[in-house]
Tab-separated table of C-alpha atoms and ligand atoms in Angstrom:
chain	number	residue	atom	x	y	z
A	1	UNK	CA	104.381	109.894	67.018
A	2	UNK	CA	103.629	109.199	70.645
A	3	UNK	CA	102.327	105.703	71.355
A	4	UNK	CA	99.517	104.850	73.721
A	5	UNK	CA	101.742	103.868	76.630
A	6	UNK	CA	103.597	107.142	76.380
A	7	UNK	CA	100.383	109.060	76.084
A	8	UNK	CA	99.040	107.467	79.269
A	9	UNK	CA	102.317	108.072	81.089
A	10	UNK	CA	102.060	111.717	80.131
A	11	UNK	CA	98.510	111.878	81.485
A	12	UNK	CA	99.528	110.202	84.744
A	13	UNK	CA	102.496	112.513	85.126
A	14	UNK	CA	100.211	115.531	84.885
A	15	UNK	CA	97.435	114.139	87.070
A	16	UNK	CA	99.941	113.280	89.759
A	17	UNK	CA	100.813	116.936	90.109
A	18	UNK	CA	97.390	117.901	91.296
A	19	UNK	CA	96.463	114.793	93.267
A	20	UNK	CA	97.538	113.543	96.644
A	21	UNK	CA	99.797	110.504	96.679
A	22	UNK	CA	97.129	108.342	98.284
A	23	UNK	CA	94.428	109.308	95.813
A	24	UNK	CA	96.736	108.895	92.884
A	25	UNK	CA	97.789	105.411	93.936
A	26	UNK	CA	94.184	104.427	94.671
A	27	UNK	CA	92.563	105.558	91.479
A	28	UNK	CA	95.268	105.192	88.853
A	29	UNK	CA	97.041	102.005	89.811
A	30	UNK	CA	96.716	99.372	87.085
A	31	UNK	CA	95.123	101.682	84.576
A	32	UNK	CA	96.192	101.917	80.975
A	33	UNK	CA	95.051	102.873	77.517
A	34	UNK	CA	93.669	99.715	75.949
A	35	UNK	CA	93.040	101.002	72.489
A	36	UNK	CA	92.675	104.039	70.346
A	37	UNK	CA	90.263	103.845	67.510
A	38	UNK	CA	88.997	106.640	65.348
A	39	UNK	CA	89.614	109.318	67.936
A	40	UNK	CA	88.105	107.266	70.729
A	41	UNK	CA	90.250	106.085	73.570
A	42	UNK	CA	89.419	103.110	75.736
A	43	UNK	CA	90.974	103.114	79.170
A	44	UNK	CA	91.104	99.922	81.142
A	45	UNK	CA	90.673	100.123	84.915
A	46	UNK	CA	90.970	97.345	87.511
A	47	UNK	CA	87.503	97.599	89.096
A	48	UNK	CA	84.171	99.334	88.864
A	49	UNK	CA	85.042	101.616	91.730
A	50	UNK	CA	87.956	103.040	89.767
A	51	UNK	CA	85.797	103.245	86.715
A	52	UNK	CA	83.200	105.320	88.484
A	53	UNK	CA	85.784	107.548	90.054
A	54	UNK	CA	87.718	108.172	86.877
A	55	UNK	CA	84.677	108.808	84.764
A	56	UNK	CA	83.045	111.095	87.313
A	57	UNK	CA	85.869	112.917	88.950
A	58	UNK	CA	88.846	112.838	86.641
A	59	UNK	CA	87.264	112.641	83.221
A	60	UNK	CA	87.518	116.318	82.358
A	61	UNK	CA	91.136	116.528	83.445
A	62	UNK	CA	92.080	113.375	81.549
A	63	UNK	CA	90.340	114.546	78.413
A	64	UNK	CA	91.942	117.961	78.639
A	65	UNK	CA	95.435	116.559	78.996
A	66	UNK	CA	94.993	113.987	76.246
A	67	UNK	CA	93.600	116.591	73.881
A	68	UNK	CA	96.473	118.924	74.591
A	69	UNK	CA	98.786	116.141	73.433
A	70	UNK	CA	96.716	114.755	70.610
A	71	UNK	CA	94.042	116.927	69.056
A	72	UNK	CA	92.465	113.975	67.219
A	73	UNK	CA	91.058	112.439	70.351
A	74	UNK	CA	87.361	113.169	70.723
A	75	UNK	CA	86.134	110.775	73.370
A	76	UNK	CA	87.284	108.630	76.227
A	77	UNK	CA	85.590	105.541	77.592
A	78	UNK	CA	86.435	103.392	80.555
A	79	UNK	CA	86.207	99.652	80.832
A	80	UNK	CA	86.761	97.309	83.759
A	81	UNK	CA	89.502	94.850	82.954
A	82	UNK	CA	88.459	91.704	84.756
A	83	UNK	CA	91.519	89.718	83.841
A	84	UNK	CA	93.940	89.948	86.722
A	85	UNK	CA	97.514	90.257	85.540
A	86	UNK	CA	99.150	86.864	85.999
A	87	UNK	CA	102.276	87.037	88.023
A	88	UNK	CA	104.245	84.289	86.337
A	89	UNK	CA	107.936	84.821	85.820
A	90	UNK	CA	107.512	84.904	82.091
A	91	UNK	CA	104.775	87.434	82.300
A	92	UNK	CA	106.746	89.641	84.621
A	93	UNK	CA	109.599	89.619	82.203
A	94	UNK	CA	107.390	90.462	79.311
A	95	UNK	CA	105.794	93.252	81.273
A	96	UNK	CA	109.205	94.772	81.979
A	97	UNK	CA	110.091	94.756	78.328
A	98	UNK	CA	107.068	96.615	77.160
A	99	UNK	CA	107.142	99.114	79.962
A	100	UNK	CA	107.902	102.446	78.417
A	101	UNK	CA	111.286	103.826	79.190
A	102	UNK	CA	109.923	107.077	80.462
A	103	UNK	CA	108.639	105.669	83.690
A	104	UNK	CA	111.211	107.789	85.484
A	105	UNK	CA	108.710	110.514	84.855
A	106	UNK	CA	107.129	109.820	88.198
A	107	UNK	CA	105.315	106.589	88.675
A	108	UNK	CA	107.113	105.532	91.794
A	109	UNK	CA	103.973	106.264	93.777
A	110	UNK	CA	103.115	102.649	92.962
A	111	UNK	CA	106.259	101.223	94.463
A	112	UNK	CA	105.541	101.971	98.059
A	113	UNK	CA	107.129	99.589	100.537
A	114	UNK	CA	104.232	97.544	101.883
A	115	UNK	CA	105.751	97.046	105.314
A	116	UNK	CA	106.869	100.569	106.089
A	117	UNK	CA	104.641	102.544	103.724
A	118	UNK	CA	107.782	104.391	102.643
A	119	UNK	CA	108.295	105.511	99.072
A	120	UNK	CA	111.797	104.330	98.087
A	121	UNK	CA	112.113	107.157	95.593
A	122	UNK	CA	112.660	109.710	98.347
A	123	UNK	CA	116.274	109.441	99.451
A	124	UNK	CA	119.019	111.636	100.824
A	125	UNK	CA	120.884	111.089	97.571
A	126	UNK	CA	118.315	112.969	95.558
A	127	UNK	CA	117.562	115.563	98.229
A	128	UNK	CA	119.241	118.802	97.271
A	129	UNK	CA	120.612	120.911	100.089
A	130	UNK	CA	120.649	124.695	100.182
A	131	UNK	CA	120.629	127.347	102.853
A	132	UNK	CA	116.833	127.053	103.106
A	133	UNK	CA	116.881	123.453	104.299
A	134	UNK	CA	120.380	122.615	105.498
A	135	UNK	CA	119.683	122.619	109.224
A	136	UNK	CA	116.594	120.472	108.788
A	137	UNK	CA	118.605	118.142	106.576
A	138	UNK	CA	121.449	117.941	109.113
A	139	UNK	CA	119.064	117.049	111.931
A	140	UNK	CA	117.310	114.415	109.826
A	141	UNK	CA	120.648	112.927	108.821
A	142	UNK	CA	121.756	112.785	112.449
A	143	UNK	CA	118.537	110.984	113.355
A	144	UNK	CA	119.110	108.436	110.621
A	145	UNK	CA	122.565	107.685	112.079
A	146	UNK	CA	121.365	107.247	115.608
A	147	UNK	CA	117.590	106.951	115.795
A	148	UNK	CA	115.895	107.371	119.140
A	149	UNK	CA	118.523	109.357	120.940
A	150	UNK	CA	119.681	112.792	119.843
A	151	UNK	CA	116.631	114.561	118.542
A	152	UNK	CA	113.435	113.045	119.755
A	153	UNK	CA	110.949	113.937	118.476
A	154	UNK	CA	112.347	115.576	115.385
A	155	UNK	CA	109.801	118.113	114.237
A	156	UNK	CA	110.182	119.552	110.723
A	157	UNK	CA	107.931	122.335	109.531
A	158	UNK	CA	107.611	124.449	106.410
A	159	UNK	CA	105.170	125.445	103.654
A	160	UNK	CA	103.744	123.053	101.076
A	161	UNK	CA	105.908	121.570	98.368
A	162	UNK	CA	109.159	122.446	100.085
A	163	UNK	CA	110.412	118.953	100.809
A	164	UNK	CA	109.031	117.905	104.196
A	165	UNK	CA	107.679	114.597	102.984
A	166	UNK	CA	110.799	113.985	100.938
A	167	UNK	CA	113.008	114.588	103.963
A	168	UNK	CA	110.893	112.467	106.306
A	169	UNK	CA	110.785	109.569	103.896
A	170	UNK	CA	114.494	109.864	103.101
A	171	UNK	CA	115.201	109.589	106.813
A	172	UNK	CA	112.985	106.517	107.081
A	173	UNK	CA	114.587	104.919	104.048
A	174	UNK	CA	118.068	105.508	105.378
A	175	UNK	CA	117.221	104.104	108.789
A	176	UNK	CA	115.905	101.052	107.000
A	177	UNK	CA	119.223	100.760	105.194
A	178	UNK	CA	121.321	101.302	108.318
A	179	UNK	CA	119.215	99.203	110.667
A	180	UNK	CA	117.352	96.619	108.673
A	181	UNK	CA	115.748	95.065	111.757
A	182	UNK	CA	114.074	98.219	112.966
A	183	UNK	CA	110.351	98.461	112.508
A	184	UNK	CA	109.641	101.699	110.706
A	185	UNK	CA	106.238	103.105	109.893
A	186	UNK	CA	105.463	106.151	107.792
A	187	UNK	CA	101.949	107.522	108.014
A	188	UNK	CA	100.304	110.769	107.035
A	189	UNK	CA	98.405	112.148	110.037
A	190	UNK	CA	95.151	111.912	108.093
A	191	UNK	CA	95.636	108.186	107.596
A	192	UNK	CA	96.506	107.782	111.243
A	193	UNK	CA	93.310	109.573	112.248
A	194	UNK	CA	91.088	107.378	110.146
A	195	UNK	CA	92.817	104.280	111.522
A	196	UNK	CA	92.123	105.431	115.064
A	197	UNK	CA	88.513	106.308	114.238
A	198	UNK	CA	87.767	102.944	112.697
A	199	UNK	CA	89.609	101.064	115.453
A	200	UNK	CA	87.441	102.799	118.022
A	201	UNK	CA	84.326	101.944	116.053
A	202	UNK	CA	85.318	98.295	115.763
A	203	UNK	CA	86.477	98.071	119.388
A	204	UNK	CA	90.004	97.295	118.272
A	205	UNK	CA	91.747	100.279	119.718
A	206	UNK	CA	93.838	98.272	122.186
A	207	UNK	CA	95.080	96.038	119.395
A	208	UNK	CA	96.048	99.025	117.327
A	209	UNK	CA	97.810	100.674	120.246
A	210	UNK	CA	99.815	97.540	120.970
A	211	UNK	CA	100.814	97.358	117.351
A	212	UNK	CA	101.937	100.970	117.350
A	213	UNK	CA	103.888	100.586	120.574
A	214	UNK	CA	106.054	97.981	118.858
A	215	UNK	CA	107.321	100.394	116.284
A	216	UNK	CA	110.946	101.544	116.468
A	217	UNK	CA	110.557	104.575	114.263
A	218	UNK	CA	107.243	106.359	113.829
A	219	UNK	CA	107.142	108.941	111.074
A	220	UNK	CA	104.001	111.038	110.973
A	221	UNK	CA	103.560	113.540	108.176
A	222	UNK	CA	101.427	116.691	108.215
A	223	UNK	CA	100.400	116.554	111.837
A	224	UNK	CA	98.562	119.864	111.491
A	225	UNK	CA	95.697	117.569	110.471
A	226	UNK	CA	95.418	116.429	114.065
A	227	UNK	CA	94.062	119.884	114.914
A	228	UNK	CA	90.674	119.571	116.555
A	229	UNK	CA	90.685	115.753	116.428
A	230	UNK	CA	90.484	115.264	120.150
A	231	UNK	CA	90.177	111.504	120.303
A	232	UNK	CA	93.035	110.967	117.901
A	233	UNK	CA	95.189	113.385	119.850
A	234	UNK	CA	94.475	111.564	123.063
A	235	UNK	CA	95.458	108.184	121.646
A	236	UNK	CA	98.475	109.682	119.962
A	237	UNK	CA	99.578	111.235	123.237
A	238	UNK	CA	99.743	107.823	124.900
A	239	UNK	CA	101.508	106.189	121.982
A	240	UNK	CA	103.924	109.095	121.813
A	241	UNK	CA	104.800	108.728	125.486
A	242	UNK	CA	105.412	105.025	125.400
A	243	UNK	CA	107.573	105.296	122.286
A	244	UNK	CA	109.506	108.217	123.687
A	245	UNK	CA	110.123	106.467	126.980
A	246	UNK	CA	111.479	103.429	125.183
A	247	UNK	CA	113.843	105.645	123.140
A	248	UNK	CA	111.981	104.914	119.967
A	249	UNK	CA	112.361	107.608	117.344
A	250	UNK	CA	109.466	109.880	116.445
A	251	UNK	CA	109.674	112.128	113.399
A	252	UNK	CA	106.937	114.641	112.686
A	253	UNK	CA	106.170	117.222	110.053
A	254	UNK	CA	103.725	120.061	109.897
A	255	UNK	CA	103.044	123.118	107.806
A	256	UNK	CA	103.603	125.293	110.861
A	257	UNK	CA	105.396	125.170	114.215
A	258	UNK	CA	103.682	123.409	117.139
A	259	UNK	CA	102.559	126.617	118.794
A	260	UNK	CA	100.735	127.723	115.664
A	261	UNK	CA	98.667	124.567	115.282
A	262	UNK	CA	95.151	125.451	116.391
A	263	UNK	CA	93.197	123.130	118.632
A	264	UNK	CA	96.221	121.072	119.597
A	265	UNK	CA	96.174	119.841	123.162
A	266	UNK	CA	98.630	121.664	125.366
A	267	UNK	CA	100.280	118.476	126.550
A	268	UNK	CA	100.996	117.367	122.976
A	269	UNK	CA	102.287	120.789	122.061
A	270	UNK	CA	104.731	120.745	124.944
A	271	UNK	CA	105.857	117.224	124.010
A	272	UNK	CA	106.591	118.389	120.476
A	273	UNK	CA	108.423	121.413	121.746
A	274	UNK	CA	110.552	119.188	123.954
A	275	UNK	CA	112.303	117.771	120.922
A	276	UNK	CA	114.201	119.358	118.065
A	277	UNK	CA	112.230	121.775	115.912
A	278	UNK	CA	113.605	122.612	112.484
A	279	UNK	CA	112.127	124.633	109.678
A	280	UNK	CA	112.469	124.527	105.925
A	281	UNK	CA	112.326	127.972	104.360
A	282	UNK	CA	111.961	129.143	100.778
A	283	UNK	CA	114.762	128.461	98.296
A	284	UNK	CA	116.218	131.588	96.698
A	285	UNK	CA	116.904	132.072	92.978
A	286	UNK	CA	120.327	130.410	93.004
A	287	UNK	CA	119.081	127.425	94.956
A	288	UNK	CA	116.060	127.010	92.678
A	289	UNK	CA	118.448	127.080	89.739
A	290	UNK	CA	120.638	124.423	91.345
A	291	UNK	CA	117.572	122.269	92.028
A	292	UNK	CA	116.290	122.612	88.478
A	293	UNK	CA	119.673	121.822	86.962
A	294	UNK	CA	120.081	118.742	89.119
A	295	UNK	CA	116.607	117.527	88.195
A	296	UNK	CA	117.353	118.089	84.494
A	297	UNK	CA	120.411	115.907	84.858
A	298	UNK	CA	118.442	113.229	86.660
A	299	UNK	CA	115.820	113.225	83.929
A	300	UNK	CA	118.331	113.452	81.158
A	301	UNK	CA	117.148	116.617	79.529
A	302	UNK	CA	119.198	119.602	78.449
A	303	UNK	CA	117.550	122.999	78.526
A	304	UNK	CA	118.845	126.260	77.090
A	305	UNK	CA	119.983	128.727	79.714
A	306	UNK	CA	117.231	131.185	78.756
A	307	UNK	CA	114.685	128.439	79.411
A	308	UNK	CA	116.227	127.557	82.768
A	309	UNK	CA	116.227	131.194	83.716
A	310	UNK	CA	112.607	131.661	82.670
A	311	UNK	CA	111.455	128.677	84.726
A	312	UNK	CA	113.388	129.646	87.830
A	313	UNK	CA	112.295	133.290	87.674
A	314	UNK	CA	108.642	132.483	87.159
A	315	UNK	CA	108.037	129.369	89.185
A	316	UNK	CA	108.879	130.545	92.639
A	317	UNK	CA	106.297	129.123	94.934
A	318	UNK	CA	107.874	125.827	95.840
A	319	UNK	CA	109.834	122.841	94.624
A	320	UNK	CA	106.762	120.833	93.735
A	321	UNK	CA	105.754	123.476	91.215
A	322	UNK	CA	109.262	123.584	89.879
A	323	UNK	CA	109.053	119.840	89.274
A	324	UNK	CA	105.636	120.301	87.703
A	325	UNK	CA	107.055	122.828	85.271
A	326	UNK	CA	109.920	120.522	84.400
A	327	UNK	CA	107.498	117.668	83.825
A	328	UNK	CA	105.645	119.664	81.208
A	329	UNK	CA	108.907	120.390	79.423
A	330	UNK	CA	109.871	116.722	79.650
A	331	UNK	CA	106.643	115.604	78.083
A	332	UNK	CA	107.132	118.046	75.228
A	333	UNK	CA	110.665	116.797	74.808
A	334	UNK	CA	109.495	113.190	74.737
A	335	UNK	CA	106.794	113.788	72.188
A	336	UNK	CA	108.723	116.058	69.856
A	337	UNK	CA	112.193	114.697	70.366
A	338	UNK	CA	113.617	118.137	70.994
A	339	UNK	CA	113.940	120.449	73.963
A	340	UNK	CA	111.457	123.305	74.065
A	341	UNK	CA	112.809	126.746	73.222
A	342	UNK	CA	111.891	129.814	75.228
A	343	UNK	CA	108.718	130.632	73.243
A	344	UNK	CA	107.374	127.093	73.587
A	345	UNK	CA	108.320	127.069	77.257
A	346	UNK	CA	106.265	130.195	77.838
A	347	UNK	CA	103.279	128.534	76.206
A	348	UNK	CA	103.732	125.248	78.046
A	349	UNK	CA	104.002	126.957	81.412
A	350	UNK	CA	101.372	129.588	80.782
A	351	UNK	CA	98.738	128.172	83.082
A	352	UNK	CA	101.273	127.430	85.808
A	353	UNK	CA	102.712	130.907	85.746
A	354	UNK	CA	99.466	132.804	85.338
A	355	UNK	CA	96.966	130.597	87.152
A	356	UNK	CA	98.890	128.893	89.913
A	357	UNK	CA	97.548	125.491	90.887
A	358	UNK	CA	95.506	124.978	94.024
A	359	UNK	CA	94.141	128.423	94.158
A	360	UNK	CA	90.495	128.942	94.861
A	361	UNK	CA	88.120	131.705	95.787
A	362	UNK	CA	84.800	132.426	97.416
A	363	UNK	CA	82.781	131.970	94.239
A	364	UNK	CA	84.276	128.610	93.442
A	365	UNK	CA	83.736	127.239	96.934
A	366	UNK	CA	80.084	128.312	96.991
A	367	UNK	CA	79.527	126.976	93.504
A	368	UNK	CA	81.050	123.577	94.254
A	369	UNK	CA	79.256	123.104	97.586
A	370	UNK	CA	75.946	124.066	95.961
A	371	UNK	CA	76.576	121.739	93.054
A	372	UNK	CA	77.552	118.889	95.332
A	373	UNK	CA	74.336	119.121	97.341
A	374	UNK	CA	72.248	119.970	94.349
A	375	UNK	CA	71.244	123.406	95.597
A	376	UNK	CA	71.223	126.872	94.112
A	377	UNK	CA	74.084	129.169	95.079
A	378	UNK	CA	71.699	131.667	96.627
A	379	UNK	CA	70.126	128.970	98.799
A	380	UNK	CA	73.419	128.655	100.615
A	381	UNK	CA	73.853	132.335	101.289
A	382	UNK	CA	70.444	133.140	102.707
A	383	UNK	CA	69.712	132.427	106.371
A	384	UNK	CA	67.327	129.520	106.722
A	385	UNK	CA	66.360	126.667	108.973
A	386	UNK	CA	65.536	124.324	106.119
A	387	UNK	CA	67.167	121.083	107.097
A	388	UNK	CA	68.546	120.174	103.703
A	389	UNK	CA	70.327	123.514	103.532
A	390	UNK	CA	71.692	123.916	107.054
A	391	UNK	CA	74.478	121.372	106.675
A	392	UNK	CA	75.735	122.435	103.234
A	393	UNK	CA	75.691	126.038	104.465
A	394	UNK	CA	77.834	125.104	107.430
A	395	UNK	CA	80.196	123.170	105.190
A	396	UNK	CA	80.567	126.158	102.888
A	397	UNK	CA	81.462	128.355	105.856
A	398	UNK	CA	83.872	125.742	107.121
A	399	UNK	CA	85.604	125.572	103.732
A	400	UNK	CA	85.915	129.340	103.480
A	401	UNK	CA	87.667	129.240	106.796
A	402	UNK	CA	89.885	126.226	106.134
A	403	UNK	CA	90.773	126.926	102.507
A	404	UNK	CA	90.832	130.717	102.358
A	405	UNK	CA	91.553	131.495	106.011
A	406	UNK	CA	88.721	134.017	105.968
A	407	UNK	CA	87.924	135.762	109.222
A	408	UNK	CA	84.712	134.839	111.034
A	409	UNK	CA	83.193	138.317	110.700
A	410	UNK	CA	83.820	138.265	106.964
A	411	UNK	CA	82.240	134.815	106.630
A	412	UNK	CA	79.306	135.965	108.753
A	413	UNK	CA	78.676	138.953	106.504
A	414	UNK	CA	78.773	136.866	103.342
A	415	UNK	CA	76.151	134.552	104.740
A	416	UNK	CA	73.749	137.300	105.612
A	417	UNK	CA	74.570	137.397	109.320
A	418	UNK	CA	75.043	140.542	111.343
A	419	UNK	CA	77.651	139.099	113.679
A	420	UNK	CA	80.248	136.389	113.460
A	421	UNK	CA	78.885	133.884	115.962
A	422	UNK	CA	76.994	131.942	113.273
A	423	UNK	CA	80.233	131.475	111.391
A	424	UNK	CA	82.136	130.342	114.463
A	425	UNK	CA	79.349	127.952	115.382
A	426	UNK	CA	79.239	126.476	111.871
A	427	UNK	CA	82.996	125.984	111.606
A	428	UNK	CA	83.266	124.418	115.027
A	429	UNK	CA	80.322	122.164	114.419
A	430	UNK	CA	81.781	120.797	111.194
A	431	UNK	CA	85.297	120.452	112.678
A	432	UNK	CA	83.821	118.457	115.513
A	433	UNK	CA	81.649	116.266	113.283
A	434	UNK	CA	84.562	115.448	111.007
A	435	UNK	CA	86.215	113.678	113.874
A	436	UNK	CA	84.032	110.637	113.655
A	437	UNK	CA	81.733	111.022	110.706
A	438	UNK	CA	83.494	109.303	107.857
A	439	UNK	CA	80.694	110.163	105.415
A	440	UNK	CA	81.150	113.819	106.120
A	441	UNK	CA	84.927	113.534	105.705
A	442	UNK	CA	84.330	111.877	102.397
A	443	UNK	CA	81.895	114.559	101.246
A	444	UNK	CA	84.276	117.314	102.179
A	445	UNK	CA	87.181	115.621	100.446
A	446	UNK	CA	85.129	115.246	97.306
A	447	UNK	CA	84.068	118.863	97.408
A	448	UNK	CA	87.676	119.905	97.884
A	449	UNK	CA	88.685	117.821	94.906
A	450	UNK	CA	86.134	119.640	92.801
A	451	UNK	CA	87.213	122.981	94.138
A	452	UNK	CA	90.773	122.320	93.158
A	453	UNK	CA	90.266	120.366	89.969
A	454	UNK	CA	90.407	121.896	86.550
A	455	UNK	CA	93.598	123.699	87.417
A	456	UNK	CA	95.742	121.477	85.243
B	1	LIG	P1	106.026	118.890	101.232
B	1	LIG	O1	105.876	117.581	101.910
B	1	LIG	O2	106.799	119.880	102.034
B	1	LIG	O3	104.736	119.468	100.754
B	1	LIG	P2	107.421	117.329	99.256
B	1	LIG	O4	108.393	116.629	100.105
B	1	LIG	O5	106.240	116.545	98.802
B	1	LIG	O6	106.918	118.683	99.939
B	1	LIG	O7	108.192	117.935	98.004
B	1	LIG	C1	107.553	118.280	96.791
B	1	LIG	C2	108.383	117.789	95.636
B	1	LIG	O8	109.605	118.487	95.576
B	1	LIG	C3	108.733	116.312	95.764
B	1	LIG	O9	108.645	115.704	94.508
B	1	LIG	C4	110.155	116.322	96.261
B	1	LIG	O10	110.879	115.192	95.814
B	1	LIG	C5	110.710	117.601	95.680
B	1	LIG	N1	111.692	118.187	96.573
B	1	LIG	C6	111.432	118.921	97.673
B	1	LIG	N2	112.567	119.302	98.275
B	1	LIG	C7	113.568	118.809	97.533
B	1	LIG	C8	114.994	118.881	97.631
B	1	LIG	N3	115.595	119.540	98.630
B	1	LIG	N4	115.710	118.244	96.690
B	1	LIG	C9	115.117	117.596	95.688
B	1	LIG	N5	113.788	117.490	95.523
B	1	LIG	C10	113.015	118.099	96.429
B	2	LIG	MG1	104.153	116.536	102.318
C-alpha cells in the first residue's frame, strides 16, 4: 500500500506537469500530507497564502489525482503549519532518512541555485541529442567552453516542451562548473519584466541596471514575452549593449525566431539577429524512442517493447509530454510494484492521448472570464458601454487572440461587431495595460490558470 509521503509525491509529480516552474515552487514548497483519517486527508502548508491558493485554485486537481490513486479518500483539508522546520544537523539528517526514495520523480524544482537561479537538474549529461537538436546543442556547448566570444548572443528557438529551457540551463550550469568565478544569472523574460516594472515604480531602476551590468553570463528564457513591453525592451536594449560590448555572454530563447516576434523593437531584433540563431525541431519516432528509453533507464523502470512503442507512437507533441506519460507509468509502477502492461498503459495515458494538455477553446475562455468577473457569458458577448463589462470583454478578446491566435475579424464577429477594429483596439489596449498594471497581469494569469486547469 502506498504511504502518505508517496501519495503526496505522486500528486506533486502530476501537478508539476501542468504548472509553471515558478508557480509550482511557490505554491507547493514545504507542503505535505500530515495525516489521513477515515478518508479525510489533511495537508500542511507553510503559510495562509499557500493555503488559500491550494484550496481555491488547485483543490479540484489535487482531489482528482488523489482519488485516482486511492478511491477511499473523500475529502481534503488544508492547515497552516506554523512550526518552522528547525535546521539543526540532527534534524537535517532525520529529514533525509524519511524522505521517500522516489524523489527522483521530479522535485528538483525546489533545489534551484539561489545565486544563479539555475536548476542543477538540467545538465548536458542528461540532455539527449538527436538530429532535431544537434546544432543547437553544439552551439550551446561551444558557448559553455568559451563564453562571451564565439556566439554572442546565442539565440535558441523552438516550440514548447522541446528542450529550450533544459539547454539554456545546462549551458549555465556547465559555465558555472568551468568558470566558478563567473557571475551567471538565469531569468525567464516574464520575471525580468516584472523586476523592471517594480524597479521603475520604486525608483530603483539605476540600481537594477548596475547590478545587471555586472553579470558575466545573462540567460534569458522565453523572450517572446517581451513582445509589446516597450519599457522593458528599452531597458533590456541598454543592458544588452553594455554586456555585449564587454564580451559578456548573452543566451536567449524564444518560441519563434526574432523576426517572428510581434511588437519587438527593430533595434533589438537586429541585435538578436547579429548573433547565432539556432532552432530545435521536432524529434522523429526513432529519436523519441531513444529519449524514452534513456529516461526509463534514468528512472530505473523497465517497460515492455509494446508499451514503449505505444507511448512513442501516441505521444508525439513534445518531450515534456513524453516525460508526463512516463511519469504516469512510474507512479503506477511505484504503487503496484509492477510495470504496466499495454492495456493498463492505454488506460493510464487515455487523457493524455485523447485530450492533450493545455488545449482550450472559445467556450472555455468565455466561460472562465465570465466566471472570474462574476458575469454571465452573454454579458461578455453583447456590445455595451457598461463599465463593469468593458474590461472583462476586452480581456476575453485579448485571450482569444493570445491563446487561440484567432484573427481580429473572427474575434470581432463573435463579439457582435461588424468590423474588426473593436477587436484590435481591445487587444492592443490590454497588451499595453499589462505592461505596468500588475493587478491586471495577475488577473490574466489567474484566468489562464483556470482556462488550462482540469486537464490533468
Ligand atoms: P521548453 O523550454 O522548450 O518548453 P523544456 O526545456 O522545459 O522545454 O523541456 C521539457 C522537458 O523535456 C524537460 O523536463 C526537459 O528536461 C525534457 N527534455 C527536453 N529536451 C530534452 C533532451 N534533449 N534530452 C532530455 N530531456 C529533454
Ligand atoms: Mg522553457
